[in-house]
Short mmCIF file of C-alpha atoms in Angstrom, two decimals:
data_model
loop_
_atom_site.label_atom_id
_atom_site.label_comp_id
_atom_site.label_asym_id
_atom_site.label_seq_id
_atom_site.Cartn_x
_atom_site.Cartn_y
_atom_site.Cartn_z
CA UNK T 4 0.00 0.00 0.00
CA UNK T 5 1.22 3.62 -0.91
CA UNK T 6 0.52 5.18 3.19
CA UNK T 7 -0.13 8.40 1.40
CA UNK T 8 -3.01 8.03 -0.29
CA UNK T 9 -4.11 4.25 0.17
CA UNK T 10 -3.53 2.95 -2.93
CA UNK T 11 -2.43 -0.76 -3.47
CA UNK T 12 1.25 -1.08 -4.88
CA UNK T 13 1.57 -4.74 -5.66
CA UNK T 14 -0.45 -8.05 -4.46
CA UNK T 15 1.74 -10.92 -2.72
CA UNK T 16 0.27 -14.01 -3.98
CA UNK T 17 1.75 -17.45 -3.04
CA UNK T 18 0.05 -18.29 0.41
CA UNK T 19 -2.70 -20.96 0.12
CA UNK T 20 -4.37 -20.58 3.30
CA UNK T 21 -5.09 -16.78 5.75
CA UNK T 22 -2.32 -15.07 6.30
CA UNK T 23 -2.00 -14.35 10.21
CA UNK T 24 1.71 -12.59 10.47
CA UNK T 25 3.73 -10.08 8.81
CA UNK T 26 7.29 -8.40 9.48
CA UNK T 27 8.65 -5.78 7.64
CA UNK T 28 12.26 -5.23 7.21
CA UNK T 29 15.51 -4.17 4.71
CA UNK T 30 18.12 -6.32 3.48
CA UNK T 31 20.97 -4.39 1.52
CA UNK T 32 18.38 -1.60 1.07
CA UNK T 33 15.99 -4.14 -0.15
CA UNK T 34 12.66 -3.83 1.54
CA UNK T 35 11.14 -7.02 2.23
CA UNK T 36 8.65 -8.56 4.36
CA UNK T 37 7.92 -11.99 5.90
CA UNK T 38 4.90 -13.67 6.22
CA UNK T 39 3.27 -16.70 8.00
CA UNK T 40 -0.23 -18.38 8.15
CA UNK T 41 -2.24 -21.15 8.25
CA UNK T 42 -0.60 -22.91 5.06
CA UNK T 43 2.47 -24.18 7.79
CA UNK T 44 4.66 -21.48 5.80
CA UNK T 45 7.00 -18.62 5.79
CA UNK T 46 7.09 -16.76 2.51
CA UNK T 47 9.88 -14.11 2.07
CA UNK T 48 9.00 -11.09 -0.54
CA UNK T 49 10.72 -8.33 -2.22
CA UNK T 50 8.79 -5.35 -1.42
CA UNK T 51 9.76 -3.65 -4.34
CA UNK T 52 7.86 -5.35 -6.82
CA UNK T 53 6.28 -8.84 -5.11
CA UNK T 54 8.89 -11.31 -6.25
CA UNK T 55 8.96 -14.33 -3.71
CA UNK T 56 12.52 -14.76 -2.47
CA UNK T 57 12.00 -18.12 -0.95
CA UNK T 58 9.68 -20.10 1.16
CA UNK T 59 10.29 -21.88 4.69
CA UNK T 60 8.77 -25.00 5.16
CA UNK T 61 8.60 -27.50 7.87
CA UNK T 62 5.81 -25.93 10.44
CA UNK T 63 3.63 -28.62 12.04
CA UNK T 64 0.78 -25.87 12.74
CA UNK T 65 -0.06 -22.27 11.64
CA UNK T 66 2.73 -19.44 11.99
CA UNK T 67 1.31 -17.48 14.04
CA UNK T 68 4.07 -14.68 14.65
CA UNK T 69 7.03 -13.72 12.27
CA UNK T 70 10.03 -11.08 13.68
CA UNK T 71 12.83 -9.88 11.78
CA UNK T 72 16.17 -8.35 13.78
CA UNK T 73 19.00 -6.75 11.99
#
């Protein structure tokens, strides 16, 4: 979302299941966010333009929080 005026930027499609957690960070400048839910994965983005970096898998249950440090 543009948080001046509201408009959507780019969709992040990939998750098959409700998404329940999101972090925002930057990695060499990069923005990029990570997201969990009830598909038992972590998906990475590119903030930039939506490109999927990778996905985590290996969850036995929904991801309920994500946290990024620097």
């Amino acid at each position: 979302w543009d948080l001046t005026d509201g408009t959507p930027l780019t969709t992040l499609t990939g998750h098959t299941g409700t998404v329940t957690a999101v972090a925002c960070t930057e990695i060499d400048g990069r923005p990029i966010a990570v997201t969990g839910g009830f598909d038992e994965t972590l998906r990475v983005w590119d903030l930039t333009d939506g490109t999927p970096l990778t996905t985590l898998t290996g969850h036995t249950g929904t991801v309920t929080a994500v946290a990024c440090t620097e």
